[in-house]
Tab-separated table of C-alpha atoms and ligand atoms in Angstrom:
chain	number	residue	atom	x	y	z
A	113	UNK	CA	20.196	10.892	19.450
A	114	UNK	CA	20.325	8.635	16.026
A	115	UNK	CA	21.184	5.017	16.601
A	116	UNK	CA	24.153	3.949	15.269
A	117	UNK	CA	23.272	-0.222	14.694
A	118	UNK	CA	25.807	-3.376	15.215
A	119	UNK	CA	25.872	-5.627	12.617
A	120	UNK	CA	23.844	-8.287	14.243
A	121	UNK	CA	21.104	-5.514	14.484
A	122	UNK	CA	21.404	-4.547	10.714
A	123	UNK	CA	21.185	-8.571	10.329
A	124	UNK	CA	17.691	-8.723	11.944
A	125	UNK	CA	16.641	-5.870	10.333
A	126	UNK	CA	17.756	-7.451	6.787
A	127	UNK	CA	16.033	-10.668	7.825
A	128	UNK	CA	12.591	-8.792	8.193
A	129	UNK	CA	13.760	-6.702	4.956
A	130	UNK	CA	13.777	-10.181	3.093
A	131	UNK	CA	10.948	-11.345	3.848
A	132	UNK	CA	8.881	-7.927	2.555
A	133	UNK	CA	11.223	-8.621	-0.933
A	134	UNK	CA	9.436	-12.216	-0.519
A	135	UNK	CA	6.376	-10.455	-0.051
A	136	UNK	CA	6.215	-8.071	-3.019
A	137	UNK	CA	6.798	-11.606	-5.324
A	138	UNK	CA	4.016	-13.497	-3.181
A	139	UNK	CA	1.294	-10.578	-3.734
A	140	UNK	CA	1.871	-9.815	-7.572
A	141	UNK	CA	-0.127	-12.436	-8.449
A	142	UNK	CA	-3.201	-11.508	-6.077
A	143	UNK	CA	-3.016	-8.026	-7.495
A	144	UNK	CA	-5.783	-8.148	-9.984
A	145	UNK	CA	-9.578	-6.643	-10.392
A	146	UNK	CA	-11.867	-8.025	-7.906
A	147	UNK	CA	-9.371	-8.908	-4.816
A	148	UNK	CA	-10.615	-7.305	-1.748
A	149	UNK	CA	-8.040	-5.247	0.182
A	150	UNK	CA	-8.822	-7.290	3.367
A	151	UNK	CA	-7.637	-10.523	0.974
A	152	UNK	CA	-4.141	-9.023	0.199
A	153	UNK	CA	-4.022	-8.340	4.096
A	154	UNK	CA	-4.712	-11.836	4.839
A	155	UNK	CA	-2.490	-13.233	2.328
A	156	UNK	CA	0.666	-10.382	3.679
A	157	UNK	CA	-0.323	-11.565	7.199
A	158	UNK	CA	-0.230	-15.413	6.637
A	159	UNK	CA	3.237	-15.210	4.054
A	160	UNK	CA	4.775	-13.016	6.968
A	161	UNK	CA	4.158	-15.454	9.976
A	162	UNK	CA	5.151	-18.367	7.921
A	163	UNK	CA	8.272	-16.543	7.091
A	164	UNK	CA	9.249	-16.404	10.626
A	165	UNK	CA	8.458	-12.453	11.112
A	166	UNK	CA	5.540	-10.250	13.112
A	167	UNK	CA	3.605	-7.583	11.180
A	168	UNK	CA	4.752	-4.672	12.668
A	169	UNK	CA	2.010	-2.063	11.956
A	170	UNK	CA	-0.777	-4.053	13.331
A	171	UNK	CA	-1.592	-2.574	16.846
A	172	UNK	CA	1.057	0.169	16.160
A	173	UNK	CA	-1.117	3.133	17.787
A	174	UNK	CA	-3.867	1.160	17.420
A	175	UNK	CA	-3.543	0.210	13.381
A	176	UNK	CA	-5.764	-2.914	12.712
A	177	UNK	CA	-3.518	-4.629	9.806
A	178	UNK	CA	-0.701	-5.925	8.256
A	179	UNK	CA	-0.867	-3.834	5.094
A	180	UNK	CA	-1.632	-0.355	4.492
A	181	UNK	CA	-3.618	-0.568	1.298
A	182	UNK	CA	-3.423	3.141	-0.366
A	183	UNK	CA	-5.456	3.121	-3.829
A	184	UNK	CA	-5.630	6.142	-6.468
A	185	UNK	CA	-6.099	9.549	-4.742
A	186	UNK	CA	-5.040	8.116	-1.500
A	187	UNK	CA	-1.665	8.643	-0.418
A	188	UNK	CA	-0.951	6.284	2.322
A	189	UNK	CA	-2.410	4.469	5.436
A	190	UNK	CA	-5.250	3.379	3.801
A	191	UNK	CA	-6.916	0.688	6.270
A	192	UNK	CA	-7.625	-3.070	4.389
A	193	UNK	CA	-11.370	-3.701	4.151
A	194	UNK	CA	-13.379	-6.562	2.453
A	195	UNK	CA	-15.608	-3.843	0.959
A	196	UNK	CA	-12.861	-2.553	-0.937
A	197	UNK	CA	-11.924	-4.058	-4.381
A	198	UNK	CA	-9.004	-3.820	-6.695
A	199	UNK	CA	-10.147	-2.470	-10.314
A	200	UNK	CA	-8.363	-2.398	-13.261
A	201	UNK	CA	-6.786	1.129	-14.124
A	202	UNK	CA	-5.731	1.437	-10.063
A	203	UNK	CA	-2.792	2.497	-9.136
A	204	UNK	CA	-2.471	0.713	-5.575
A	205	UNK	CA	0.154	1.265	-2.997
A	206	UNK	CA	1.002	-1.106	-0.398
A	207	UNK	CA	3.167	-0.167	2.714
A	208	UNK	CA	4.012	-3.166	5.187
A	209	UNK	CA	6.475	-3.470	8.283
A	210	UNK	CA	8.066	-6.647	9.443
A	211	UNK	CA	9.427	-7.228	12.771
A	212	UNK	CA	12.270	-10.310	13.156
A	213	UNK	CA	13.625	-10.238	16.575
A	214	UNK	CA	12.778	-7.088	17.990
A	215	UNK	CA	13.695	-5.243	14.644
A	216	UNK	CA	11.726	-3.620	12.185
A	217	UNK	CA	11.936	-3.125	8.415
A	218	UNK	CA	9.656	-1.350	6.490
A	219	UNK	CA	8.583	-0.728	2.718
A	220	UNK	CA	6.022	0.479	0.161
A	221	UNK	CA	5.540	-0.401	-3.502
A	222	UNK	CA	3.015	1.217	-5.928
A	223	UNK	CA	1.501	-1.264	-8.332
A	224	UNK	CA	-0.587	-0.508	-11.399
A	225	UNK	CA	-3.480	-2.919	-11.461
A	226	UNK	CA	-4.839	-4.505	-15.023
A	227	UNK	CA	-3.300	-4.391	-18.843
A	228	UNK	CA	-3.734	-0.885	-19.420
A	229	UNK	CA	-2.444	1.521	-17.112
A	230	UNK	CA	-3.170	5.267	-17.608
A	231	UNK	CA	-0.169	7.160	-18.957
A	232	UNK	CA	-0.545	9.273	-16.456
A	233	UNK	CA	-0.388	6.329	-13.331
A	234	UNK	CA	2.534	5.119	-15.067
A	235	UNK	CA	4.539	8.439	-15.329
A	236	UNK	CA	3.569	8.832	-11.587
A	237	UNK	CA	4.755	5.623	-10.134
A	238	UNK	CA	7.780	5.498	-12.412
A	239	UNK	CA	8.957	9.052	-11.082
A	240	UNK	CA	8.006	7.987	-7.261
A	241	UNK	CA	10.369	5.181	-7.881
A	242	UNK	CA	13.240	7.213	-9.434
A	243	UNK	CA	12.708	9.363	-6.375
A	244	UNK	CA	13.315	6.852	-4.088
A	245	UNK	CA	16.411	5.448	-6.229
A	246	UNK	CA	18.162	8.578	-5.768
A	247	UNK	CA	17.650	9.122	-2.414
A	248	UNK	CA	18.851	5.864	-1.867
A	249	UNK	CA	21.996	6.679	-4.014
A	250	UNK	CA	22.619	9.957	-1.154
A	251	UNK	CA	22.490	7.508	1.600
A	252	UNK	CA	26.400	7.798	2.054
A	253	UNK	CA	28.655	9.208	4.901
A	254	UNK	CA	29.372	12.720	4.063
A	255	UNK	CA	26.103	13.675	2.970
A	256	UNK	CA	23.348	14.708	5.386
A	257	UNK	CA	19.760	14.406	5.533
A	258	UNK	CA	18.987	17.050	3.418
A	259	UNK	CA	20.581	15.329	0.587
A	260	UNK	CA	18.186	12.608	0.214
A	261	UNK	CA	15.031	15.189	0.804
A	262	UNK	CA	16.638	17.455	-2.164
A	263	UNK	CA	17.071	14.126	-4.238
A	264	UNK	CA	13.236	13.384	-3.689
A	265	UNK	CA	11.739	16.684	-3.930
A	266	UNK	CA	13.981	17.498	-7.442
A	267	UNK	CA	12.914	14.174	-9.291
A	268	UNK	CA	9.133	15.038	-8.562
A	269	UNK	CA	9.133	18.694	-9.247
A	270	UNK	CA	11.387	18.268	-12.623
A	271	UNK	CA	8.670	15.984	-13.365
A	272	UNK	CA	5.698	18.126	-12.868
A	273	UNK	CA	4.582	16.281	-9.876
A	274	UNK	CA	5.059	17.716	-5.829
A	275	UNK	CA	5.872	15.606	-2.447
A	276	UNK	CA	3.542	15.240	0.354
A	277	UNK	CA	4.396	17.374	3.044
A	278	UNK	CA	2.736	16.664	6.401
A	279	UNK	CA	4.436	12.898	6.103
A	280	UNK	CA	8.006	12.244	6.268
A	281	UNK	CA	10.297	9.294	6.034
A	282	UNK	CA	12.295	8.249	9.187
A	283	UNK	CA	14.950	6.550	11.067
A	284	UNK	CA	13.901	3.052	11.929
A	285	UNK	CA	14.878	-0.414	13.776
A	286	UNK	CA	13.738	-1.289	17.445
A	287	UNK	CA	10.444	1.215	17.037
A	288	UNK	CA	8.945	1.975	13.469
A	289	UNK	CA	9.814	5.289	13.639
A	290	UNK	CA	12.973	6.727	15.149
A	291	UNK	CA	15.352	9.613	14.642
A	292	UNK	CA	15.808	11.293	12.029
A	293	UNK	CA	12.643	12.592	10.423
A	294	UNK	CA	13.704	12.358	6.336
A	295	UNK	CA	11.355	15.422	4.872
A	296	UNK	CA	10.387	14.770	1.141
A	297	UNK	CA	11.410	18.310	0.487
A	298	UNK	CA	14.061	20.583	1.381
A	299	UNK	CA	13.820	22.710	4.583
A	300	UNK	CA	15.987	25.488	5.293
A	301	UNK	CA	18.263	24.541	8.286
A	302	UNK	CA	20.908	22.145	9.300
A	303	UNK	CA	20.365	18.265	9.247
A	304	UNK	CA	21.848	15.280	10.958
A	305	UNK	CA	25.132	14.312	9.186
A	306	UNK	CA	24.837	10.558	8.267
A	307	UNK	CA	27.022	7.777	9.716
A	308	UNK	CA	27.675	4.269	9.169
A	309	UNK	CA	25.483	2.287	10.976
A	310	UNK	CA	22.415	4.152	10.564
A	311	UNK	CA	18.990	2.842	9.442
A	312	UNK	CA	16.722	4.908	7.356
A	313	UNK	CA	13.092	4.075	6.046
A	314	UNK	CA	13.279	6.720	3.017
A	315	UNK	CA	9.495	7.210	1.567
A	316	UNK	CA	8.528	9.508	-1.227
A	317	UNK	CA	5.126	10.123	-1.818
A	318	UNK	CA	4.712	12.141	-5.030
A	319	UNK	CA	0.978	13.604	-6.059
A	320	UNK	CA	0.378	14.281	-9.664
A	321	UNK	CA	-1.253	17.712	-8.742
A	322	UNK	CA	-0.806	19.573	-5.182
A	323	UNK	CA	1.332	18.795	-2.193
A	324	UNK	CA	-1.728	18.778	0.080
A	325	UNK	CA	-3.311	16.288	1.794
A	326	UNK	CA	-6.403	15.654	4.161
A	327	UNK	CA	-7.046	12.919	6.610
A	328	UNK	CA	-10.034	10.810	6.633
A	329	UNK	CA	-12.250	10.631	9.530
A	330	UNK	CA	-11.500	6.356	9.833
A	331	UNK	CA	-8.104	8.518	11.721
A	332	UNK	CA	-5.552	6.840	9.345
A	333	UNK	CA	-6.167	7.316	5.226
A	334	UNK	CA	-4.463	10.452	3.937
A	335	UNK	CA	-5.656	11.784	0.945
A	336	UNK	CA	-4.416	14.114	-1.520
A	337	UNK	CA	-6.575	17.468	-1.023
A	338	UNK	CA	-7.227	18.058	-4.469
A	339	UNK	CA	-8.029	14.525	-5.696
A	340	UNK	CA	-5.117	13.767	-7.932
A	341	UNK	CA	-3.575	10.505	-7.898
A	342	UNK	CA	-0.720	9.567	-5.236
A	343	UNK	CA	2.494	6.926	-5.532
A	344	UNK	CA	4.588	5.834	-2.777
A	345	UNK	CA	7.569	3.912	-2.621
A	346	UNK	CA	9.549	3.354	0.786
A	347	UNK	CA	12.756	1.274	1.153
A	348	UNK	CA	14.899	0.698	4.463
A	349	UNK	CA	18.394	1.465	3.969
A	350	UNK	CA	21.702	1.027	5.681
A	351	UNK	CA	23.790	3.814	5.528
A	352	UNK	CA	27.536	1.782	5.536
A	353	UNK	CA	31.491	2.640	4.687
A	354	UNK	CA	30.408	2.798	1.040
A	355	UNK	CA	27.615	1.281	-1.205
A	356	UNK	CA	24.141	1.767	0.794
A	357	UNK	CA	22.783	-1.315	1.583
A	358	UNK	CA	18.914	-1.630	0.803
A	359	UNK	CA	17.734	-4.107	3.419
A	360	UNK	CA	14.059	-4.822	1.994
A	361	UNK	CA	14.889	-6.105	-1.479
B	235	MF3	N1	5.416	3.156	6.677
B	235	MF3	C1	4.243	3.861	7.225
B	235	MF3	C2	5.160	4.911	7.939
B	235	MF3	O1	5.977	5.074	8.125
B	235	MF3	C3	3.765	3.095	8.761
B	235	MF3	C4	2.348	2.703	8.764
B	235	MF3	S1	1.997	3.170	10.475
B	235	MF3	C5	1.006	2.026	10.575
B	235	MF3	O2	4.235	5.959	8.112
B	235	MF3	F1	0.165	2.685	11.903
B	235	MF3	F2	-0.235	2.134	9.606
B	235	MF3	F3	1.351	0.948	10.352
B	236	CO	CO1	7.802	4.249	6.715
């Protein structure tokens, strides 16, 4: 069953989403060569708690941090470390979940570090962002989950990139991962119809090379199998009677 959320529940998800939107601005000045990924995590943890939220990833299946920080060929779920430092030219994905009064918002952005990002990194991040935009636009009653999947896959592949297949977007609300699963590529078969009150974490993961990924022995970090760059954008979107409502902007 896909939950249909009441307005008061959506308000709580939006409260967490507002904290995430503000967090991106808080982190931006820190995103520079030489900062450790653990320092970013510390800044985010303090900011979220001061704003009245709780980091939703910490403790989730034993995950140890507030953020996932995934650099270059890392796709998602990179664990912050005091020994890992950002460098100019890096493409850095930051993923965060915030809980407010029992409800969760989930979002991610990819950032380019330094004054002269490589053209490929720029293009990849722009395409992943556009894939998210188009999927958000498709989050309307009358459409199905497959319409989001198709929008993401088409946007990535028309640009010559690929979408990760082993990881998906998802419903979000009382738990971080709820129904439905939202693949980033089209799978044959009937997918759920979208209805007002559904809350979806839409998260294209776009690789510059092939779609295959590997899982590192740390139990978390996902990397591209071919070592190619990867970009990740995510927003929590509420399906409404009319325009999709993005809770995390
Ligand atoms: N947004 C990520 C996802 O949906 C959440 C990371 S799971 C965690 O997969 F365990 F790292 F928190
Ligand atoms: Co997510």
